[in-house]
Coordinates of C-alpha atoms and ligand atoms in Angstrom, one line a residue:
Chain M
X1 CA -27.8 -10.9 10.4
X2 CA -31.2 -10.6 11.2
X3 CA -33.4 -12.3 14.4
X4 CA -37.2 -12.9 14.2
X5 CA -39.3 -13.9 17.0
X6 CA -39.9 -17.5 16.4
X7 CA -43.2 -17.0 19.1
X8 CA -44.5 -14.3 17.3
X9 CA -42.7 -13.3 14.1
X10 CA -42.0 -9.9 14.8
X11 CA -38.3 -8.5 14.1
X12 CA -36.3 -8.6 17.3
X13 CA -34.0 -6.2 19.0
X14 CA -30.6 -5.3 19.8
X15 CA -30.9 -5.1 23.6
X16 CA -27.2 -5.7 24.7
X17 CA -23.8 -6.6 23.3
X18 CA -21.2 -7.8 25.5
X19 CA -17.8 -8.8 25.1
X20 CA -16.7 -11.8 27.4
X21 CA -13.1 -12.5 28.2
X22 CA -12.4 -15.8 26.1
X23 CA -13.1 -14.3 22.8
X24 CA -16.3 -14.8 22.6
X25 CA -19.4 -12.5 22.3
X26 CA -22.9 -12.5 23.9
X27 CA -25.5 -10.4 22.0
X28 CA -28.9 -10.3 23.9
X29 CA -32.1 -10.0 21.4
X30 CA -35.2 -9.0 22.5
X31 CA -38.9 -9.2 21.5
X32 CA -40.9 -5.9 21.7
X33 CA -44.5 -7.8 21.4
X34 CA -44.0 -11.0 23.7
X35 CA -41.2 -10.2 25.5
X36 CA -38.7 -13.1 24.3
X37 CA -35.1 -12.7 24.7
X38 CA -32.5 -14.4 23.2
X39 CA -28.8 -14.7 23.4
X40 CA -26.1 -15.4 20.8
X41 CA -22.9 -16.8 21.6
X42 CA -20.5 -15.9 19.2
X43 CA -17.1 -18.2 19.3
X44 CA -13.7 -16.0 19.0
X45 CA -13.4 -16.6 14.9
X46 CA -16.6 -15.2 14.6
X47 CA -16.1 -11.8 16.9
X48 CA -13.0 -11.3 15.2
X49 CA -14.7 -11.8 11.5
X50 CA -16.8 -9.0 12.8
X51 CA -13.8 -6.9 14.2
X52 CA -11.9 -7.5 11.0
X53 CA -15.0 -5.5 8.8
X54 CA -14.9 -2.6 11.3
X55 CA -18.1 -2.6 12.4
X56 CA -19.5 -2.6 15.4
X57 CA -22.3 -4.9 16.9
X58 CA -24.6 -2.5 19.1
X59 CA -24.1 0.6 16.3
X60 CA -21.0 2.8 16.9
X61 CA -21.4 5.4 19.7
X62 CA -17.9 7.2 18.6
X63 CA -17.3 8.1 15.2
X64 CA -13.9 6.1 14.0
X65 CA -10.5 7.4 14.6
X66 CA -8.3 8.0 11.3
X67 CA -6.7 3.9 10.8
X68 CA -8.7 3.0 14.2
X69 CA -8.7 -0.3 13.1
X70 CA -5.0 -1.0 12.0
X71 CA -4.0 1.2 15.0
X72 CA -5.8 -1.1 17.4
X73 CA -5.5 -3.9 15.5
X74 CA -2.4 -4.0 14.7
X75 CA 0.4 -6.3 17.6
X76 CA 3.7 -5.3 16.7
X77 CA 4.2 -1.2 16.0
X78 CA 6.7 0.8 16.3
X79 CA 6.3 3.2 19.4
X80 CA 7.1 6.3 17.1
X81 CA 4.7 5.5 14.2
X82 CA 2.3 7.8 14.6
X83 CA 3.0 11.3 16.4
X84 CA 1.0 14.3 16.9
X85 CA 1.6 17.3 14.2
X86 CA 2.5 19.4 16.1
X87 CA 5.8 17.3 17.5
X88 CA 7.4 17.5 14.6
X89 CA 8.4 19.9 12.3
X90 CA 6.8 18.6 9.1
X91 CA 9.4 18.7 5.6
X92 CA 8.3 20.2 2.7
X93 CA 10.2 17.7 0.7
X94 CA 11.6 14.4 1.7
X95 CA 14.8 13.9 2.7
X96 CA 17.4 13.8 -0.3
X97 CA 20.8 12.2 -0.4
X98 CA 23.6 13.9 -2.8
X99 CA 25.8 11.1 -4.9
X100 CA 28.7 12.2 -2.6
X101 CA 26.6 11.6 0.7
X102 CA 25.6 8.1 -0.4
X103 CA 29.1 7.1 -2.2
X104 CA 30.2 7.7 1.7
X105 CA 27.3 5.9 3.3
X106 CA 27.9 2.9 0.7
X107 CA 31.6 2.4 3.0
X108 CA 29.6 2.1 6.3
X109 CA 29.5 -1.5 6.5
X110 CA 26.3 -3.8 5.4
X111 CA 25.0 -4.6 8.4
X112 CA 24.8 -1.3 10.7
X113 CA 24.2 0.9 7.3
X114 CA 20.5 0.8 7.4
X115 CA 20.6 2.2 10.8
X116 CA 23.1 4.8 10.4
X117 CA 21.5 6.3 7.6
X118 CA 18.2 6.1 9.9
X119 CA 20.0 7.7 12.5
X120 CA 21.3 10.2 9.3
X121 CA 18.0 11.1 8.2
X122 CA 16.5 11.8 11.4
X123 CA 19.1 14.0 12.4
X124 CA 18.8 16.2 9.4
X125 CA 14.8 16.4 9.5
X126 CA 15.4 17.2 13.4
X127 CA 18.0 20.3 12.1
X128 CA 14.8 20.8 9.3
X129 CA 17.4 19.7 6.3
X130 CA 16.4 18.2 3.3
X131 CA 19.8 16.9 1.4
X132 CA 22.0 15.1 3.3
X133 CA 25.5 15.9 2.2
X134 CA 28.9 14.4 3.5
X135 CA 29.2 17.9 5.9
X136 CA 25.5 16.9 6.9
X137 CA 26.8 13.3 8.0
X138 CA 29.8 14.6 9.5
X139 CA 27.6 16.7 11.8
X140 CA 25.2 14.2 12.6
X141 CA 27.5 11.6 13.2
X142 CA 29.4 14.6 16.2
X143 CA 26.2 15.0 17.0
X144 CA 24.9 10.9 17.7
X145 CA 28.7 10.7 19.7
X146 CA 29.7 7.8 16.6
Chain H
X1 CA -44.9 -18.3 10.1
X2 CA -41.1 -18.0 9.3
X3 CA -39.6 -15.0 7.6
X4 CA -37.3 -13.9 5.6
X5 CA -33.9 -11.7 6.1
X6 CA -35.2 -9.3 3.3
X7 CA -39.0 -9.6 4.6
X8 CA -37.3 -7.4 8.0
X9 CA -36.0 -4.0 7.5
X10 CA -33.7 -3.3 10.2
X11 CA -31.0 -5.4 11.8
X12 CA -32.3 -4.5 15.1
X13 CA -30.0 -1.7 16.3
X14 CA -26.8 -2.0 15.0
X15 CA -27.0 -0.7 11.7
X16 CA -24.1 -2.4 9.8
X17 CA -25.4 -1.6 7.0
X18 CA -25.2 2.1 7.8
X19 CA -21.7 1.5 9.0
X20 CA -20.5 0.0 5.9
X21 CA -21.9 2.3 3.8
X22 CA -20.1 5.1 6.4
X23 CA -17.0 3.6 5.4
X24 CA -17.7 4.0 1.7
X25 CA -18.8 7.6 2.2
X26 CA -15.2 8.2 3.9
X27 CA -13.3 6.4 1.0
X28 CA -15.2 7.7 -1.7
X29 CA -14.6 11.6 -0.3
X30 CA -11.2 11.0 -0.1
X31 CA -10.4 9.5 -3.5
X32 CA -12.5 12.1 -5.2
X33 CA -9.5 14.5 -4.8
X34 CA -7.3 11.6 -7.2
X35 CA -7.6 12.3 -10.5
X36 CA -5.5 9.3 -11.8
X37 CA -5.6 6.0 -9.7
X38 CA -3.2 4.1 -11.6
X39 CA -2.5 0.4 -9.9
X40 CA 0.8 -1.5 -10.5
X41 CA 0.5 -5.5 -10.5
X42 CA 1.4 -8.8 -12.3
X43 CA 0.3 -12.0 -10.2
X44 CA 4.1 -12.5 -10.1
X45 CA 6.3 -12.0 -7.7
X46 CA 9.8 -10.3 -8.2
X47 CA 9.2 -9.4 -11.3
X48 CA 10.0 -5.3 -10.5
X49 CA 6.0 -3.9 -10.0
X50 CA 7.5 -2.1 -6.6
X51 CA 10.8 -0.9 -9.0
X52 CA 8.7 0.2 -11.2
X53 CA 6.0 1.9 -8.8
X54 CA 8.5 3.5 -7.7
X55 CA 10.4 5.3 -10.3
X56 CA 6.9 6.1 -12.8
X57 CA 5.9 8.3 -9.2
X58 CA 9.3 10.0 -9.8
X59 CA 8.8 10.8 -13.4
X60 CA 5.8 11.6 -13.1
X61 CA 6.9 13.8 -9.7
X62 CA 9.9 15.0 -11.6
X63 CA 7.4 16.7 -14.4
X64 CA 5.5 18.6 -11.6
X65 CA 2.6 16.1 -10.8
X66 CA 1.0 15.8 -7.8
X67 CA 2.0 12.2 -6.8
X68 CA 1.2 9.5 -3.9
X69 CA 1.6 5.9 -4.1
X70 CA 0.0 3.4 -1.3
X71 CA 2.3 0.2 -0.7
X72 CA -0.8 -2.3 -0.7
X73 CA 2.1 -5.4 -0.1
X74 CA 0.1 -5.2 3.3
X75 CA 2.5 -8.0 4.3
X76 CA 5.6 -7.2 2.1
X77 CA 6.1 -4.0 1.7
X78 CA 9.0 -2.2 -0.1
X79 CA 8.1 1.1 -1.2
X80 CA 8.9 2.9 1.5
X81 CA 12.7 1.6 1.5
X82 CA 12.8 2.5 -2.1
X83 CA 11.5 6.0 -1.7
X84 CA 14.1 6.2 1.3
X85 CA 11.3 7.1 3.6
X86 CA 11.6 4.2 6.5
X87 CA 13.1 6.9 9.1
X88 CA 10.1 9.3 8.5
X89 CA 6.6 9.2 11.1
X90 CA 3.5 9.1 9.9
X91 CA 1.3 12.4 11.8
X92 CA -1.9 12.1 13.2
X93 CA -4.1 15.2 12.4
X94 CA -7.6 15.6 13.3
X95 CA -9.5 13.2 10.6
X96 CA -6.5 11.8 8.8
X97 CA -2.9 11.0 8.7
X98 CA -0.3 12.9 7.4
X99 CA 1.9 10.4 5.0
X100 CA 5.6 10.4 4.8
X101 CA 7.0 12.4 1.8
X102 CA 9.1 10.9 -0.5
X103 CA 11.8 12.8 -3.1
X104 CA 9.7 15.2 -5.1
X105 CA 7.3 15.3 -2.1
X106 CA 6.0 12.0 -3.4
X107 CA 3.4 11.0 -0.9
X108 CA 3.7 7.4 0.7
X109 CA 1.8 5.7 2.7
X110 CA 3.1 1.6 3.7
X111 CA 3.0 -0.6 6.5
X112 CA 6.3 -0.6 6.6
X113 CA 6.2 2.9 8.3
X114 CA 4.4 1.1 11.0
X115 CA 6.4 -1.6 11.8
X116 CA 9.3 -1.5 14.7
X117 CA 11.5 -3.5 13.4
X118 CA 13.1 -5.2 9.8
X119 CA 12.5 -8.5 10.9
X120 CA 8.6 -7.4 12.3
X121 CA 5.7 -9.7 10.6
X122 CA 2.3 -8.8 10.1
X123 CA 0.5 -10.0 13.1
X124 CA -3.3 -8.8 14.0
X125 CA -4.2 -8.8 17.1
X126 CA -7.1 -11.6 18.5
X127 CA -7.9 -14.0 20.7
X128 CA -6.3 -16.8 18.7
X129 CA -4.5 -16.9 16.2
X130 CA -5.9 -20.8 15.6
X131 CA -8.1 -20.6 12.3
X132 CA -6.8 -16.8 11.3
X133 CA -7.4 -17.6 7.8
X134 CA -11.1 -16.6 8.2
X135 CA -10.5 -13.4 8.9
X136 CA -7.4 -12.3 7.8
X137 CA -8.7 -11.9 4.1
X138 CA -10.9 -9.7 6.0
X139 CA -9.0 -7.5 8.3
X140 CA -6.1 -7.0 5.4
X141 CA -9.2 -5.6 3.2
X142 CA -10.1 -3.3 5.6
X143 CA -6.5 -2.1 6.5
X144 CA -6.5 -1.3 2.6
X145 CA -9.4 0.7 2.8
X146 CA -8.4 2.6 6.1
X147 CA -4.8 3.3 4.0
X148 CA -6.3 4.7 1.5
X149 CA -9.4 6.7 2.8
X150 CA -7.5 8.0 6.0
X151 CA -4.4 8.9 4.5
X152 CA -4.5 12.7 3.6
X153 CA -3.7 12.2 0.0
X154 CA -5.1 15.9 -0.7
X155 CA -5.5 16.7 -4.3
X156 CA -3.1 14.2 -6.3
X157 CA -2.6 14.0 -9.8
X158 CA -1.7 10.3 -9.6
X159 CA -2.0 7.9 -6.8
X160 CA 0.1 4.9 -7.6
X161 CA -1.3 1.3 -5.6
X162 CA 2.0 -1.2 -5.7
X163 CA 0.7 -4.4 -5.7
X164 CA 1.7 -7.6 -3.9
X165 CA 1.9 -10.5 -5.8
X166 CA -1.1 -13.2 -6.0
X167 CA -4.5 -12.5 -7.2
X168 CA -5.6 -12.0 -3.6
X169 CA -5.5 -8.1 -3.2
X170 CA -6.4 -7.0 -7.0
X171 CA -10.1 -7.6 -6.5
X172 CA -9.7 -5.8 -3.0
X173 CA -9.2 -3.0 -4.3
X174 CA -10.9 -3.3 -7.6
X175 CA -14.1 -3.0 -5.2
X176 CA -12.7 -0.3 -3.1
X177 CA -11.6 2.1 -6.2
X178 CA -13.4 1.1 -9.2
X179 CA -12.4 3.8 -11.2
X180 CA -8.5 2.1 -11.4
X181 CA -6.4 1.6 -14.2
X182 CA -4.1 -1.5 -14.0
X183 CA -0.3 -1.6 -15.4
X184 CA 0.8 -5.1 -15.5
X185 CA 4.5 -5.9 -15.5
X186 CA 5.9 -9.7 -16.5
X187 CA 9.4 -10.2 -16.9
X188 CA 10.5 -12.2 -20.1
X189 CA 10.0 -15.4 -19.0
X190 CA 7.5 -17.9 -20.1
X191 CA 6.8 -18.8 -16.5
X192 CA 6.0 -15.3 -15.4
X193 CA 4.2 -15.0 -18.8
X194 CA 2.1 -18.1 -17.9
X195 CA 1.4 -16.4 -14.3
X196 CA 0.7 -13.3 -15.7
X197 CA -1.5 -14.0 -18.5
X198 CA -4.0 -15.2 -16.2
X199 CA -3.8 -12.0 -13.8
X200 CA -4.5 -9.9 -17.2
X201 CA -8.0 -12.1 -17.6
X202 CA -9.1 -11.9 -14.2
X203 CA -8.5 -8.0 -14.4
X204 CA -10.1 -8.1 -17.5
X205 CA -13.1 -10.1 -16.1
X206 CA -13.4 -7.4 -13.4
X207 CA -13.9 -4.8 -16.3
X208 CA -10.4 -2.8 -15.2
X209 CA -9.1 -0.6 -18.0
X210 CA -5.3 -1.8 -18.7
X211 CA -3.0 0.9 -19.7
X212 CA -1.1 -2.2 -21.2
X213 CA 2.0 -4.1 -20.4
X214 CA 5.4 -3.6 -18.9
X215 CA 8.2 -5.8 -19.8
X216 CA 10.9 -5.6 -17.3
X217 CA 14.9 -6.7 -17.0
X218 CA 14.1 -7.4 -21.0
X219 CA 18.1 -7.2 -22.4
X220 CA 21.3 -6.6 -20.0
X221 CA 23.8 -4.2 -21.4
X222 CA 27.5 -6.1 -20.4
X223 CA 29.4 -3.1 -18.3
X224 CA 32.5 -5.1 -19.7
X225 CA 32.1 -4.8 -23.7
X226 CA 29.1 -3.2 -24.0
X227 CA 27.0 -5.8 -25.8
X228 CA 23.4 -6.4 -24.9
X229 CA 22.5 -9.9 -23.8
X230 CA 19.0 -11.8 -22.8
X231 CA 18.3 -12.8 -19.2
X232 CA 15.5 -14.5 -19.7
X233 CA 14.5 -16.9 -22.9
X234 CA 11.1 -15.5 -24.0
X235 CA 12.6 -12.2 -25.1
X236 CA 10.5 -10.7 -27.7
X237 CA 7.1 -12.6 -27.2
X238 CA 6.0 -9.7 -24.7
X239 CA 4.5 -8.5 -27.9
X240 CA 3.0 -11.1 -29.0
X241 CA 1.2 -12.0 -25.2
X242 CA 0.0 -8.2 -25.8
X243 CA -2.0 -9.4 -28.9
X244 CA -3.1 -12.5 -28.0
X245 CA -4.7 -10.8 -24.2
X246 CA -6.2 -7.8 -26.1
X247 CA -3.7 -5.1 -24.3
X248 CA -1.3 -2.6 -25.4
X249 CA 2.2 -2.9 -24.8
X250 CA 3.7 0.2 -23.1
X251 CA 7.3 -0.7 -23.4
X252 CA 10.3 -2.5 -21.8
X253 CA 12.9 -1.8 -19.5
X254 CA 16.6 -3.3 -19.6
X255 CA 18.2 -4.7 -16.7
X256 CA 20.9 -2.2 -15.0
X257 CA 22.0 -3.1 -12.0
X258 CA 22.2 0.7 -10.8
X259 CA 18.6 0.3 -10.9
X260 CA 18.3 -2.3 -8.1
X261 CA 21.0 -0.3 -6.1
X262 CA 18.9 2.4 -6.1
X263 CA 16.1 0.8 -4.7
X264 CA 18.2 -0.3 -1.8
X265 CA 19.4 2.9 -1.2
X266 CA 16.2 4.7 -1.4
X267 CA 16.5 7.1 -4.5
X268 CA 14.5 6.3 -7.4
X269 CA 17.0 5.3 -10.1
X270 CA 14.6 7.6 -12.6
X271 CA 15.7 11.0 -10.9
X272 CA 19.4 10.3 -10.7
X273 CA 20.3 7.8 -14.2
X274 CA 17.1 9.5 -16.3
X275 CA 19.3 9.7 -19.5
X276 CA 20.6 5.8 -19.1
X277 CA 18.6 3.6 -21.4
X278 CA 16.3 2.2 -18.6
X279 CA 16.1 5.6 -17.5
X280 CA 14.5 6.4 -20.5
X281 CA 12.6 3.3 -20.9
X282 CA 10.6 4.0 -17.7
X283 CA 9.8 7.5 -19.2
X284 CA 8.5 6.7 -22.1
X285 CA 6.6 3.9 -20.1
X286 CA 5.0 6.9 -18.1
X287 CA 4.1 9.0 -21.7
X288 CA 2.7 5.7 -22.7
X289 CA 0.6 5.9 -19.2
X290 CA 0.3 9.6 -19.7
X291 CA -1.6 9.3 -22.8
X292 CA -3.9 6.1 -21.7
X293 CA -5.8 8.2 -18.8
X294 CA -5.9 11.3 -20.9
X295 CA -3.5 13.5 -19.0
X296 CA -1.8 15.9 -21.9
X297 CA -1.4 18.9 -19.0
X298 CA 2.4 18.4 -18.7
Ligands
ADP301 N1 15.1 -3.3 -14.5 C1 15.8 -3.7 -13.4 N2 17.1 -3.8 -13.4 C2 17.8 -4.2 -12.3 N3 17.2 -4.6 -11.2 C3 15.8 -4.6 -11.2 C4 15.0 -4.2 -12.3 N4 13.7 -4.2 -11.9 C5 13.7 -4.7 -10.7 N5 14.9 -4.9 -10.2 C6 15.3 -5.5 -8.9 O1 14.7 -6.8 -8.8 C7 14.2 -7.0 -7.5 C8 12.7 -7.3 -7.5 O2 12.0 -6.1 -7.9 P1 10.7 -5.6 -7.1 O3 10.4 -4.2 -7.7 O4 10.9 -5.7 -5.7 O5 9.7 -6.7 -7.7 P2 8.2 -6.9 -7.2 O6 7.7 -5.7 -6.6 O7 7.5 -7.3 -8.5 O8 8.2 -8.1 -6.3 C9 14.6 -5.8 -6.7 O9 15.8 -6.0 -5.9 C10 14.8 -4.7 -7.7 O10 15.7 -3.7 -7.3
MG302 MG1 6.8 -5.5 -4.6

């Protein structure tokens, strides 16, 4: 989107963007040969159109963060998503269950099995383990107190 | 004297343009390191594109590839609970994120590894939520782009898009990775064939190469007396669909229920039942893949 100067013609400029509190946006235009300014009100579909291309009104003055815009954008995420490298120690290889391991976790019962086999794999990256085997779950379940 | 939006250069200081064309810059570095970008899809739902996804990346993985697949079911994602990867974080490093790996360091990258909880929709953040279907087209294209040009990838042999199902994303993408080859899977059925047939013209209307087409949960073997059955009643006109839409048919895959357990327990059923008869279906399906984009290496 473009503004002209509807006195003179002449291709106005960006002066200021501002983002009010109901959603809404006003972005101040300005003439540089007769001094007209205008303001556009944009309503809150219309800011968040422009939010949802990632780009930013004004130019960016920060270059964009890896995912800025699903990390910011996103409501509901899970505290641990994202950590820094050098919290974790990184696996070479995904975490592998042995036919044993999961014959085992296929007794834990339906509805808590997803979590224990969370609770399972992140014990074994923690120790730096890649295949979970029954002796794996044994110590991980001493360890987790279950 | 009016004027005209082409007749004025600039946008008057905040450079969209420059900004979008940023974001392709980022994107296009990125997927310059993929050799293959091989996109999984149908129109239908249910039909096994995220089975499927899931256990040609461990074939291919299993035979020394370099392999990532991005779950694009933005709002439905599975792949990461196939790939057993749900417990893993995603790392932040300076200019990307580190994706989780998968069995055969398969490389995966899904909102589900963002998500807190099982029962967690897809809600974006805004004033209102009143009237979101103007921008939610929007903000799901650009969470595609963001997963795949700030994921580090690194140098993969074959990255892997599982598709959700609809004809909303395919163009998405199509735009954002034009260089992708499309594998379309139907199940037997003349509904899914109906469904599907019209997915195969609007990727062929897009100008994507087709490797061909998948036919999936084609023939159940009975676990009791060993005879093979039909599931579904248009078994055997996946060949003929193939010839009437101008593709090549890549094979199909029986039903085996050890196939689905898998899935649910997060091992691809291709790296522990790759002798079974699906087991071999889905690797000749990833020769037949193999061959389309040229790669003879392995
Ligand atoms: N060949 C097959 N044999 C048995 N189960 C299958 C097969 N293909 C897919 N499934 C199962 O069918 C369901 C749907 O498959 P999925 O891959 O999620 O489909 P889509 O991604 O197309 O929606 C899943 O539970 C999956 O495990
Ligand atoms: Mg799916």
């Amino acid at each position: 989107m473009k503004l002209s100067c509807g006195n003179c013609a002449q291709a106005m400029q960006l002066v200021k963007a501002t983002d009010l509190a109901d959603g809404s946006m006003s972005i101040i235009f300005g003439c540089a040969s007769c001094g007209n300014r205008v303001s556009l009100l944009t309503n809150p579909g219309e800011t968040q159109l422009v939010r949802a291309l990632d780009v930013q009104i004004g130019g960016r003055t920060v270059p964009p963060e890896p995912m800025g815009l699903v990390r910011s954008a996103l409501a509901r995420q899970r505290d641990d998503a994202f950590v820094s490298q050098s919290d974790v120690p990184q696996p070479k290889e995904g975490v592998i269950w042995t036919e044993d391991a999961l014959r085992r976790l296929e007794n834990v019962p339906a509805f808590v099995r997803d979590m224990a086999r969370k609770s399972i794999e992140r014990y074994a990256m923690e120790k730096g383990c890649h295949q979970i085997t029954p002796e794996v779950m044994d110590l991980a379940r001493k360890a987790t107190g279950g | 004297m009016a004027r005209k939006h082409r007749g004025i250069a600039a946008d008057g200081g905040s450079d969209i343009v420059a900004q979008v064309v940023a974001q392709g810059d980022r994107l296009g570095s990125r997927m310059a390191l993929v050799r293959h970008k091989i996109a999984v899809m149908s129109g239908k739902g249910g039909v096994g594109k995220s089975s499927i996804t899931a256990n040609l990346a461990a074939v291919l993985a299993s035979q020394g590839y370099q392999v990532g697949i991005l779950d694009a079911d933005i709002n439905g994602p599975a792949i990461a609970k196939m790939l057993g990867v749900r417990a893993q974080n995603l790392s932040l490093s300076e200019n990307a994120i580190l994706p989780a790996l998968g069995p055969r360091s398969i490389k995966v990258m899904s909102m589900d590894l963002l998500l807190p909880g099982d029962k967690t929709p897809v809600i974006w953040e805004a004033p209102t939520q009143q009237n979101s279907f103007v921008w939610r087209g929007t903000i799901e294209a650009s969470a595609l782009r963001e997963f795949l040009a700030d994921t580090a990838w690194g140098e993969l042999d074959f990255l892997l898009v599982d598709l959700p199902p609809g004809t909303y994303t395919f163009p998405t993408l199509e735009q954002l990775v034009p260089d992708l080859v499309g594998i379309i899977v139907t199940i037997p059925s003349e509904v899914s064939h109906l469904v599907v047939k019209r997915f195969i013209s609007l990727a062929q209307e897009l100008g994507t190469l087709l490797a061909g087409l998948v036919e999936n949960m084609a023939g159940y073997t009975c676990p009791h007396c060993g005879k093979v059955g039909e599931l579904f009643s248009a078994a055997g006109d996946g060949e003929r669909m193939v010839a009437e839409m101008g593709i090549s048919y890549l094979g199909s895959i029986p039903f085996d229920a050890r196939l689905s357990a898998s899935a649910d327990w997060g091992i691809p059923f291709a790296l522990e039942h790759g002798g079974s008869p699906a087991g071999q279906a889905l690797a000749h399906v990833a020769a037949k893949v193999k061959e389309f984009v040229g790669e003879s290496r392995r």
